Tab-separated table of C-alpha atoms in Angstrom:
chain	number	residue	atom	x	y	z
A	1	MET	CA	15.409	238.338	-39.080
A	2	THR	CA	15.953	236.128	-41.118
A	3	GLU	CA	16.832	238.477	-43.897
A	4	LYS	CA	19.168	240.536	-41.540
A	5	ARG	CA	21.040	237.162	-40.625
A	6	GLU	CA	21.174	236.126	-44.435
A	7	LEU	CA	22.785	239.365	-44.930
A	8	ARG	CA	24.885	239.276	-42.397
A	9	VAL	CA	26.905	235.489	-43.211
A	10	GLU	CA	26.036	235.480	-47.134
A	11	LYS	CA	28.242	233.219	-48.448
A	12	ILE	CA	31.002	234.167	-51.070
A	13	ARG	CA	31.964	232.568	-54.447
A	14	ASP	CA	35.375	232.802	-54.325
A	15	GLY	CA	37.880	234.299	-52.258
A	16	THR	CA	39.127	234.536	-48.302
A	17	VAL	CA	37.169	234.380	-45.237
A	18	ILE	CA	39.115	235.133	-42.068
A	19	ASP	CA	36.774	233.851	-38.949
A	20	HIS	CA	37.715	234.220	-35.703
A	21	ILE	CA	39.447	237.591	-35.240
A	22	THR	CA	39.996	238.807	-31.480
A	23	ALA	CA	36.654	240.758	-31.041
A	24	GLY	CA	37.200	244.707	-32.551
A	25	THR	CA	40.289	244.048	-34.376
A	26	ALA	CA	39.386	243.479	-37.786
A	27	LEU	CA	40.417	246.790	-39.010
A	28	ALA	CA	44.063	246.392	-37.842
A	29	VAL	CA	43.607	243.022	-39.482
A	30	LEU	CA	42.911	244.972	-42.675
A	31	ARG	CA	45.431	247.521	-42.118
A	32	ILE	CA	48.097	244.529	-41.465
A	33	LEU	CA	47.095	242.863	-44.946
A	34	GLY	CA	47.386	246.374	-46.542
A	35	ILE	CA	43.570	246.336	-47.409
A	36	THR	CA	42.634	249.445	-48.229
A	37	GLY	CA	38.908	248.965	-49.918
A	38	ARG	CA	40.624	251.165	-52.935
A	39	GLU	CA	41.594	247.760	-54.478
A	40	GLY	CA	38.016	246.818	-55.700
A	41	HIS	CA	37.637	243.275	-54.122
A	42	ILE	CA	34.209	243.721	-52.582
A	43	VAL	CA	35.258	243.457	-48.614
A	44	SER	CA	32.643	242.453	-45.812
A	45	VAL	CA	33.743	243.288	-42.229
A	46	LEU	CA	31.857	241.757	-39.390
A	47	MET	CA	32.791	243.323	-35.943
A	48	ASN	CA	31.515	241.655	-32.597
A	49	VAL	CA	29.474	238.847	-33.976
A	50	PRO	CA	27.859	236.589	-31.390
A	51	SER	CA	30.612	233.370	-31.097
A	52	ARG	CA	30.503	230.074	-29.415
A	53	LYS	CA	34.204	229.517	-29.260
A	54	LEU	CA	35.221	233.366	-28.547
A	55	GLY	CA	31.961	234.863	-26.817
A	56	ARG	CA	32.363	237.484	-29.244
A	57	LYS	CA	34.560	237.621	-32.743
A	58	ASP	CA	34.759	239.459	-35.870
A	59	ILE	CA	34.973	238.322	-39.249
A	60	VAL	CA	36.540	239.790	-42.510
A	61	LYS	CA	35.757	238.433	-45.951
A	62	ILE	CA	37.460	239.374	-49.294
A	63	GLU	CA	35.580	238.511	-52.574
A	64	GLY	CA	38.032	237.466	-55.303
A	65	ARG	CA	41.156	237.380	-53.651
A	66	GLU	CA	43.184	234.366	-51.840
A	67	LEU	CA	45.133	235.721	-49.595
A	68	SER	CA	48.333	233.316	-49.118
A	69	PRO	CA	49.458	231.687	-45.388
A	70	GLY	CA	52.603	233.870	-45.525
A	71	GLU	CA	50.731	237.009	-46.120
A	72	VAL	CA	48.221	236.130	-43.629
A	73	ASP	CA	49.984	234.752	-40.681
A	74	ARG	CA	51.459	238.034	-39.207
A	75	ILE	CA	47.942	238.976	-38.506
A	76	ALA	CA	48.392	235.933	-35.808
A	77	LEU	CA	50.063	239.539	-33.713
A	78	VAL	CA	46.788	241.053	-33.127
A	79	ALA	CA	44.242	238.045	-33.587
A	80	PRO	CA	46.118	234.839	-32.531
A	81	LYS	CA	42.913	232.803	-32.698
A	82	ALA	CA	41.881	233.400	-36.329
A	83	THR	CA	41.512	231.066	-38.942
A	84	ILE	CA	41.946	231.723	-43.027
A	85	ASN	CA	39.362	230.057	-45.286
A	86	ILE	CA	39.438	229.844	-49.026
A	87	ILE	CA	36.427	229.830	-51.099
A	88	ARG	CA	36.339	228.013	-54.149
A	89	ASN	CA	32.930	228.430	-55.439
A	90	PHE	CA	30.958	228.532	-52.278
A	91	GLU	CA	33.383	225.469	-50.609
A	92	VAL	CA	35.773	225.800	-48.483
A	93	ALA	CA	38.653	224.674	-50.509
A	94	ARG	CA	41.141	225.179	-47.378
A	95	LYS	CA	40.804	226.012	-43.931
A	96	GLU	CA	44.017	226.840	-41.393
A	97	PRO	CA	44.618	228.501	-38.178
A	98	VAL	CA	47.045	231.627	-38.379
A	99	LYS	CA	50.736	230.451	-37.294
A	100	PRO	CA	52.572	233.338	-36.098
A	101	PRO	CA	55.894	233.830	-37.889
A	102	THR	CA	59.392	233.968	-35.767
A	103	THR	CA	60.448	237.045	-37.697
A	104	ILE	CA	58.656	240.260	-38.321
A	105	ILE	CA	60.527	242.553	-40.650
A	106	ASP	CA	59.581	246.303	-42.128
A	107	VAL	CA	56.244	246.515	-40.938
A	108	LEU	CA	55.840	247.579	-37.344
A	109	LYS	CA	58.361	250.707	-36.054
A	110	CYS	CA	60.392	250.239	-32.670
A	111	GLN	CA	58.176	252.346	-30.070
A	112	ASN	CA	62.008	252.790	-28.330
A	113	VAL	CA	62.644	256.303	-29.584
A	114	ALA	CA	66.503	256.146	-28.516
A	115	CYS	CA	66.512	252.676	-31.031
A	116	ILE	CA	68.927	253.018	-33.913
A	117	THR	CA	66.137	251.682	-36.422
A	118	ASN	CA	64.529	254.975	-35.677
A	119	SER	CA	67.213	257.053	-37.415
A	120	ARG	CA	68.403	257.754	-40.434
A	121	GLU	CA	70.063	254.212	-41.050
A	122	PRO	CA	69.951	252.149	-44.132
A	123	VAL	CA	68.071	249.102	-42.110
A	124	LYS	CA	64.771	247.707	-41.701
A	125	PRO	CA	62.848	246.812	-38.351
A	126	ILE	CA	63.338	243.571	-37.443
A	127	PHE	CA	61.403	241.646	-34.961
A	128	LYS	CA	61.524	238.247	-33.116
A	129	VAL	CA	58.155	236.927	-31.863
A	130	GLU	CA	58.098	236.023	-28.426
A	131	GLY	CA	55.602	234.253	-26.207
A	132	GLU	CA	52.115	233.356	-28.041
A	133	GLY	CA	48.289	233.932	-28.099
A	134	GLU	CA	46.968	236.823	-26.347
A	135	ASN	CA	51.051	236.694	-24.523
A	136	ILE	CA	52.690	237.437	-27.843
A	137	ALA	CA	55.456	239.807	-27.817
A	138	LEU	CA	57.730	241.552	-30.128
A	139	ARG	CA	61.558	241.891	-29.465
A	140	CYS	CA	63.252	243.932	-31.391
A	141	TYR	CA	66.523	242.728	-33.131
A	142	TYR	CA	68.546	245.760	-33.126
A	143	CYS	CA	67.678	247.673	-29.231
A	144	GLY	CA	66.226	244.482	-27.366
A	145	ALA	CA	62.949	246.461	-26.265
A	146	LEU	CA	59.616	244.532	-25.929
A	147	MET	CA	56.287	245.561	-27.537
A	148	SER	CA	53.069	243.806	-26.447
A	149	ARG	CA	50.089	242.922	-28.090
A	150	GLU	CA	48.378	246.008	-26.873
A	151	GLU	CA	51.711	248.132	-27.744
A	152	ILE	CA	51.492	246.397	-31.397
A	153	LEU	CA	47.933	247.044	-31.832
A	154	LYS	CA	48.290	250.469	-31.123
A	155	GLN	CA	50.801	250.937	-34.310
A	156	PHE	CA	47.336	249.460	-36.895
B	1	MET	CA	85.813	227.343	-27.901
B	2	GLU	CA	86.302	229.463	-30.821
B	3	PHE	CA	86.274	233.138	-30.408
B	4	LYS	CA	88.253	234.483	-33.224
B	5	GLY	CA	85.873	236.399	-35.668
B	6	ARG	CA	82.955	237.122	-33.200
B	7	ASP	CA	81.453	240.206	-32.067
B	8	ILE	CA	80.581	241.149	-28.717
B	9	ILE	CA	77.210	243.112	-28.733
B	10	SER	CA	75.180	241.757	-26.124
B	11	ILE	CA	76.112	239.731	-22.908
B	12	ARG	CA	72.735	237.532	-23.780
B	13	ASP	CA	74.571	236.267	-26.735
B	14	PHE	CA	76.485	234.762	-24.923
B	15	THR	CA	76.408	231.452	-22.600
B	16	ARG	CA	77.799	230.456	-18.937
B	17	GLU	CA	80.495	228.222	-20.717
B	18	GLU	CA	81.896	231.119	-22.336
B	19	ILE	CA	81.588	233.693	-19.879
B	20	ASP	CA	83.559	231.246	-17.719
B	21	TYR	CA	86.080	230.534	-20.401
B	22	ILE	CA	86.269	234.445	-20.974
B	23	LEU	CA	87.233	234.654	-17.121
B	24	ARG	CA	89.620	232.027	-17.316
B	25	THR	CA	91.402	233.325	-20.290
B	26	ALA	CA	91.513	236.427	-18.384
B	27	GLU	CA	93.348	234.836	-15.639
B	28	ARG	CA	95.685	233.240	-17.982
B	29	ILE	CA	96.234	237.051	-19.218
B	30	GLU	CA	96.806	238.167	-15.657
B	31	ARG	CA	99.048	235.757	-14.945
B	32	MET	CA	101.420	237.231	-18.147
B	33	GLU	CA	100.995	240.372	-16.826
B	34	ALA	CA	102.413	239.314	-13.733
B	35	SER	CA	105.885	237.774	-15.020
B	36	GLY	CA	106.638	241.057	-16.324
B	37	GLU	CA	107.534	239.905	-19.676
B	38	PRO	CA	106.090	241.983	-22.553
B	39	LEU	CA	103.044	240.655	-24.411
B	40	ASN	CA	102.919	240.775	-27.988
B	41	LEU	CA	99.953	238.402	-28.616
B	42	LEU	CA	98.494	241.295	-30.841
B	43	SER	CA	101.370	242.810	-32.594
B	44	GLY	CA	101.060	243.912	-35.984
B	45	LYS	CA	97.274	244.446	-35.528
B	46	PHE	CA	95.054	247.732	-35.338
B	47	LEU	CA	92.256	248.299	-32.928
B	48	GLY	CA	89.343	250.899	-33.954
B	49	ILE	CA	87.864	252.916	-31.470
B	50	ILE	CA	85.131	254.791	-32.336
B	51	PHE	CA	83.425	256.669	-29.374
B	52	PHE	CA	79.916	258.868	-30.858
B	53	GLU	CA	79.832	259.899	-26.762
B	54	PRO	CA	82.128	261.293	-24.540
B	55	SER	CA	84.110	258.912	-22.751
B	56	THR	CA	87.758	259.120	-20.787
B	57	ARG	CA	87.272	255.723	-18.936
B	58	THR	CA	86.460	252.876	-21.263
B	59	ARG	CA	88.494	254.386	-24.058
B	60	LEU	CA	91.889	254.967	-22.100
B	61	SER	CA	91.257	251.104	-20.397
B	62	PHE	CA	90.180	249.741	-24.407
B	63	GLU	CA	94.158	251.797	-25.536
B	64	ALA	CA	96.089	250.344	-22.956
B	65	ALA	CA	94.362	246.507	-23.135
B	66	MET	CA	95.543	246.845	-26.936
B	67	LYS	CA	98.835	248.337	-26.636
B	68	ARG	CA	99.809	246.427	-23.500
B	69	MET	CA	98.926	243.356	-25.942
B	70	GLY	CA	101.272	245.181	-28.636
B	71	GLY	CA	99.120	246.215	-30.927
B	72	GLY	CA	97.750	249.856	-32.351
B	73	VAL	CA	94.997	251.704	-32.047
B	74	ILE	CA	92.845	254.054	-34.151
B	75	GLY	CA	90.307	255.810	-33.838
B	76	PHE	CA	88.002	259.150	-32.856
B	77	GLY	CA	85.888	260.773	-29.876
B	78	GLU	CA	84.593	263.557	-31.168
B	79	PRO	CA	81.810	263.129	-33.451
B	80	GLU	CA	81.898	267.281	-33.785
B	81	MET	CA	85.214	266.517	-35.804
B	82	SER	CA	84.563	264.364	-37.888
B	83	SER	CA	82.468	262.621	-41.230
B	84	VAL	CA	79.500	262.338	-38.612
B	85	LYS	CA	78.584	266.168	-38.267
B	86	LYS	CA	78.271	266.131	-41.735
B	87	GLY	CA	75.825	263.625	-41.873
B	88	GLU	CA	76.899	260.248	-42.002
B	89	THR	CA	75.110	257.203	-41.448
B	90	LEU	CA	76.739	255.000	-38.830
B	91	ALA	CA	76.448	252.019	-41.530
B	92	ASP	CA	78.409	253.892	-43.787
B	93	THR	CA	81.415	255.241	-40.879
B	94	ILE	CA	81.844	251.157	-40.140
B	95	ARG	CA	82.173	250.533	-43.306
B	96	VAL	CA	84.966	253.018	-43.884
B	97	VAL	CA	86.556	252.554	-40.599
B	98	GLU	CA	86.585	248.632	-41.548
B	99	ASN	CA	89.036	249.086	-43.658
B	100	TYR	CA	91.665	250.467	-41.464
B	101	VAL	CA	91.715	248.055	-38.313
B	102	ASP	CA	91.195	244.296	-37.652
B	103	ALA	CA	88.684	245.023	-34.867
B	104	LEU	CA	86.444	247.746	-33.977
B	105	VAL	CA	85.378	249.235	-30.369
B	106	LEU	CA	82.450	251.600	-31.032
B	107	ARG	CA	80.268	253.833	-28.551
B	108	HIS	CA	76.903	255.022	-29.915
B	109	PRO	CA	74.325	257.004	-27.913
B	110	MET	CA	71.611	255.098	-29.620
B	111	GLU	CA	70.320	251.571	-28.580
B	112	GLY	CA	71.028	249.037	-31.128
B	113	SER	CA	73.819	250.872	-32.281
B	114	ALA	CA	76.360	248.381	-31.317
B	115	ARG	CA	73.867	245.510	-33.604
B	116	LEU	CA	73.614	247.373	-36.391
B	117	ALA	CA	77.344	248.045	-36.600
B	118	ALA	CA	78.115	244.324	-36.456
B	119	ASP	CA	75.811	243.680	-39.018
B	120	PHE	CA	77.765	246.138	-41.844
B	121	ALA	CA	81.133	244.938	-40.201
B	122	ARG	CA	83.019	241.710	-41.776
B	123	ILE	CA	85.517	242.487	-39.044
B	124	PRO	CA	84.746	241.799	-35.263
B	125	VAL	CA	82.502	244.539	-33.659
B	126	ILE	CA	82.786	245.162	-29.301
B	127	ASN	CA	80.057	246.937	-27.963
B	128	ALA	CA	81.574	249.600	-25.932
B	129	GLY	CA	78.154	250.983	-24.767
B	130	SER	CA	74.867	251.626	-26.760
B	131	GLY	CA	72.850	254.123	-25.489
B	132	ALA	CA	71.427	252.923	-22.037
B	133	GLU	CA	71.008	249.267	-23.740
B	134	GLU	CA	73.996	247.462	-22.691
B	135	HIS	CA	77.478	247.405	-21.981
B	136	PRO	CA	78.751	243.843	-22.234
B	137	THR	CA	82.449	244.346	-21.540
B	138	GLN	CA	81.913	245.914	-18.449
B	139	ALA	CA	79.518	242.846	-17.227
B	140	LEU	CA	82.590	240.652	-18.073
B	141	LEU	CA	85.071	242.616	-15.829
B	142	ASP	CA	82.623	243.211	-13.085
B	143	LEU	CA	82.146	239.343	-12.998
B	144	TYR	CA	85.716	239.045	-13.165
B	145	THR	CA	85.809	240.870	-10.334
B	146	ILE	CA	83.486	239.047	-8.085
B	147	HIS	CA	85.373	235.629	-9.140
B	148	LYS	CA	88.671	237.454	-7.946
B	149	GLU	CA	87.792	239.092	-5.134
B	150	LYS	CA	85.035	236.548	-3.729
B	151	GLY	CA	86.585	233.384	-5.219
B	152	ARG	CA	83.414	232.436	-7.134
B	153	ILE	CA	79.952	233.881	-8.315
B	154	ASP	CA	77.644	230.834	-7.751
B	155	GLY	CA	75.859	231.419	-4.097
B	156	LEU	CA	76.370	235.015	-3.567
B	157	GLU	CA	73.663	237.545	-2.593
B	158	ILE	CA	74.409	240.959	-4.751
B	159	GLY	CA	72.422	243.884	-4.474
B	160	VAL	CA	72.785	246.698	-7.563
B	161	LEU	CA	71.863	249.824	-6.496
B	162	GLY	CA	70.596	253.193	-8.049
B	163	ASP	CA	69.758	253.756	-11.157
B	164	LEU	CA	68.415	250.579	-12.957
B	165	ARG	CA	66.468	252.106	-15.543
B	166	TYR	CA	68.736	254.090	-17.105
B	167	GLY	CA	71.961	252.264	-16.493
B	168	ARG	CA	73.119	250.245	-19.085
B	169	THR	CA	76.301	248.736	-17.133
B	170	VAL	CA	73.848	247.403	-14.577
B	171	HIS	CA	71.564	245.820	-17.407
B	172	SER	CA	74.155	244.078	-18.944
B	173	LEU	CA	75.277	243.054	-15.310
B	174	ALA	CA	71.600	241.528	-14.667
B	175	TYR	CA	71.574	239.647	-17.592
B	176	ALA	CA	75.155	238.060	-16.986
B	177	LEU	CA	74.500	237.189	-13.225
B	178	ALA	CA	70.957	234.982	-14.515
B	179	ASN	CA	73.620	232.485	-16.093
B	180	TYR	CA	75.010	232.072	-12.273
B	181	GLU	CA	73.032	230.748	-9.106
B	182	VAL	CA	72.869	234.241	-7.309
B	183	THR	CA	70.248	235.990	-5.651
B	184	LEU	CA	69.734	239.556	-7.284
B	185	HIS	CA	68.331	242.751	-5.149
B	186	LEU	CA	67.554	245.346	-7.164
B	187	ILE	CA	67.609	248.530	-5.223
B	188	SER	CA	66.446	251.625	-6.402
B	189	PRO	CA	63.998	254.577	-5.927
B	190	PRO	CA	60.582	253.872	-7.835
B	191	GLU	CA	61.175	255.922	-10.451
B	192	LEU	CA	64.274	253.914	-11.552
B	193	ARG	CA	63.064	250.806	-11.168
B	194	MET	CA	64.496	248.100	-13.869
B	195	ARG	CA	63.716	248.189	-16.986
B	196	ARG	CA	60.667	245.584	-18.267
B	197	GLU	CA	62.467	243.457	-20.438
B	198	VAL	CA	65.248	242.988	-19.152
B	199	LEU	CA	62.956	241.827	-15.345
B	200	LEU	CA	61.074	239.401	-17.975
B	201	ASP	CA	64.537	237.689	-18.854
B	202	ILE	CA	65.958	237.501	-15.495
B	203	GLU	CA	62.968	236.607	-13.550
B	204	GLY	CA	63.035	232.899	-13.254
B	205	LYS	CA	66.549	232.023	-14.010
B	206	ILE	CA	67.353	233.843	-10.695
B	207	ARG	CA	66.044	234.628	-7.757
B	208	VAL	CA	65.212	238.188	-7.639
B	209	GLU	CA	63.804	240.541	-5.360
B	210	GLN	CA	63.397	244.643	-4.963
B	211	ALA	CA	64.092	246.903	-2.615
B	212	GLU	CA	63.565	250.592	-2.528
B	213	ARG	CA	66.180	251.441	0.169
B	214	VAL	CA	70.018	249.855	0.589
B	215	GLU	CA	69.581	250.090	4.441
B	216	GLU	CA	66.528	247.090	4.534
B	217	VAL	CA	69.070	244.647	2.559
B	218	ILE	CA	72.868	245.494	3.482
B	219	PRO	CA	73.195	243.246	5.938
B	220	ARG	CA	72.302	240.393	3.938
B	221	LEU	CA	74.494	241.077	0.481
B	222	ASP	CA	78.058	239.836	0.001
B	223	VAL	CA	78.243	242.381	-3.080
B	224	LEU	CA	77.151	245.869	-3.368
B	225	TYR	CA	77.372	247.466	-6.935
B	226	VAL	CA	76.987	251.157	-6.864
B	227	THR	CA	75.875	253.223	-9.476
B	228	ARG	CA	75.947	256.840	-10.501
B	229	ILE	CA	72.501	258.498	-11.490
B	230	GLN	CA	73.410	259.800	-15.197
B	231	LYS	CA	72.053	263.117	-15.302
B	232	GLU	CA	72.070	262.670	-19.115
B	233	ARG	CA	70.187	260.030	-19.557
B	234	PHE	CA	67.307	261.626	-18.077
B	235	PRO	CA	64.614	262.758	-20.876
B	236	ASP	CA	62.918	264.951	-18.277
B	237	PRO	CA	65.504	267.402	-15.920
B	238	ALA	CA	63.116	267.809	-13.194
B	239	GLU	CA	62.561	264.027	-13.200
B	240	TYR	CA	66.535	263.904	-12.275
B	241	GLU	CA	66.411	266.658	-9.722
B	242	ARG	CA	63.582	264.344	-8.120
B	243	VAL	CA	65.760	261.085	-7.364
B	244	ARG	CA	69.344	262.835	-7.424
B	245	GLY	CA	70.882	261.912	-3.805
B	246	ALA	CA	68.351	259.570	-3.075
B	247	TYR	CA	71.308	257.160	-1.705
B	248	LYS	CA	74.802	257.056	-0.374
B	249	VAL	CA	76.825	254.351	1.045
B	250	ASP	CA	79.116	255.726	3.783
B	251	GLY	CA	80.413	254.137	6.986
B	252	GLY	CA	77.253	254.295	8.727
B	253	LEU	CA	75.851	252.037	6.271
B	254	LEU	CA	78.556	249.798	5.796
B	255	ALA	CA	79.025	249.126	9.915
B	256	LYS	CA	75.645	246.954	9.221
B	257	ALA	CA	77.120	244.616	6.314
B	258	LYS	CA	78.802	241.886	6.904
B	259	PRO	CA	82.866	242.021	7.231
B	260	ASP	CA	83.789	240.781	3.624
B	261	LEU	CA	81.160	242.520	2.164
B	262	ILE	CA	82.436	243.860	-1.524
B	263	VAL	CA	81.578	247.125	-2.908
B	264	MET	CA	81.590	248.008	-6.106
B	265	HIS	CA	81.332	251.224	-8.249
B	266	PRO	CA	81.560	250.800	-12.742
B	267	LEU	CA	83.526	254.514	-11.920
B	268	PRO	CA	82.916	257.399	-12.468
B	269	ARG	CA	80.833	258.341	-9.028
B	270	VAL	CA	79.657	261.418	-7.721
B	271	ASP	CA	78.813	261.260	-4.310
B	272	GLU	CA	76.780	257.869	-4.111
B	273	ILE	CA	79.818	256.519	-2.068
B	274	ALA	CA	81.433	258.510	0.730
B	275	PRO	CA	85.438	259.000	0.233
B	276	GLU	CA	85.500	257.060	3.642
B	277	VAL	CA	84.753	254.180	2.313
B	278	ASP	CA	88.193	254.197	-0.244
B	279	GLN	CA	90.275	252.763	2.860
B	280	THR	CA	87.626	250.488	4.024
B	281	PRO	CA	88.443	246.724	2.568
B	282	HIS	CA	85.102	246.628	1.312
B	283	ALA	CA	86.050	248.907	-1.549
B	284	VAL	CA	87.097	247.074	-4.253
B	285	TYR	CA	86.498	250.190	-7.102
B	286	PHE	CA	89.964	251.044	-7.894
B	287	ARG	CA	90.795	247.350	-8.532
B	288	GLN	CA	87.954	246.704	-11.062
B	289	VAL	CA	89.775	249.369	-13.091
B	290	ARG	CA	92.750	246.788	-13.334
B	291	TYR	CA	90.797	243.763	-13.841
B	292	GLY	CA	88.825	245.843	-16.444
B	293	LEU	CA	91.931	246.350	-18.091
B	294	ILE	CA	93.201	242.500	-18.035
B	295	THR	CA	89.413	241.446	-19.153
B	296	ARG	CA	89.424	243.442	-22.040
B	297	MET	CA	92.957	242.033	-22.814
B	298	ALA	CA	91.309	238.799	-22.973
B	299	LEU	CA	88.683	240.118	-24.968
B	300	LEU	CA	90.378	241.321	-28.012
B	301	GLY	CA	93.212	238.545	-27.434
B	302	LEU	CA	89.872	236.087	-28.034
B	303	VAL	CA	88.313	238.319	-31.086
B	304	MET	CA	91.666	238.578	-32.965
B	305	GLY	CA	92.262	234.939	-32.864
B	306	ALA	CA	95.468	235.249	-30.752
B	307	LEU	CA	94.585	233.628	-27.840
């Protein structure tokens, strides 16, 4: 038991730990961050582990890479309660909750097939973030269509 | 209030104060028109009208509005004949045409097209219909019609009947009415209920009630806004066949209405309003066309800085 537990939560020396990820969305979080595993970093993914705060949660640990807040904030779209821990020499050097950005540019596609951004026009999809937490939604800047959290998740 | 250079893309970009200002400007134009003097407020200015969807009504209305203000018009309404057919993007078309004119009126089948055009153009862009999304000048002329015919907008019970899912005029009208103190009755077959994003936006701002049959609510209404079920907007023809002819406004229905109920329609109609209604005091849809001309004259004057 002890051995198993240690394996699961083994501390990393330097890098980023994303904690309190909504259970079951860790892989979507990795995709949002563009982490494929081919970058060479040691990446640990823990899914559906017991959590006092959330009941169950996912955790992602990326060794040897510090993620910047701007890079990470967009994961709030799928994991609004996530916290980012920057680890240096086994210690938490910085810890902050993710803050949803106000605008999302060129990450998601508008799911409205009639939206002009789904044609060959020279523009990137832009969304304004509305609501927060579980009720977060994106409104397409161009056509005004709304995308719910579930619909956002489907794209990752 | 400064409107010079402003785009008219979505009715949601406007506050109540701005909408009221546009309506007051329309009243000014109407008085000037009635005096019989030719209006030369836009003399020397040119309007580009580019329509990527067939339309005669809205095009004629804008063209008449510009010419009645003393300005000129250029444009096209047949994209099959133009560079668009050759594969040009909307962004490119806009950046070419804007060099010839002082303002642009755009109709395009895709949603968000007007916003895109406005971002690329240095001159004001007026959205004359972007797919099933919005038709803001129609909403403004609808408000002007209600204001003129009923003397007020606040306090009215307004029913919107028909295709609330694909009908862009009703989306813009619902957004516009959300600025006023009205009760909005959304009346449609279940398949054609109002879009979720519109409902989310207007609920909480005004009282919204939904009904499937107009007979249920007709005695309460001050305004009945009827729309056509637009066959061309349905992705699935079978869906269209299921809902066509789902409602009809006729003498029998109007016998249950308030005597001063007004019946509006963005036109063209097919068979959703019986011809017998035309002769009743309820029918205002042909006067609505005139109010549309006046409202568009006011808008053109405002965005080109002549008013």
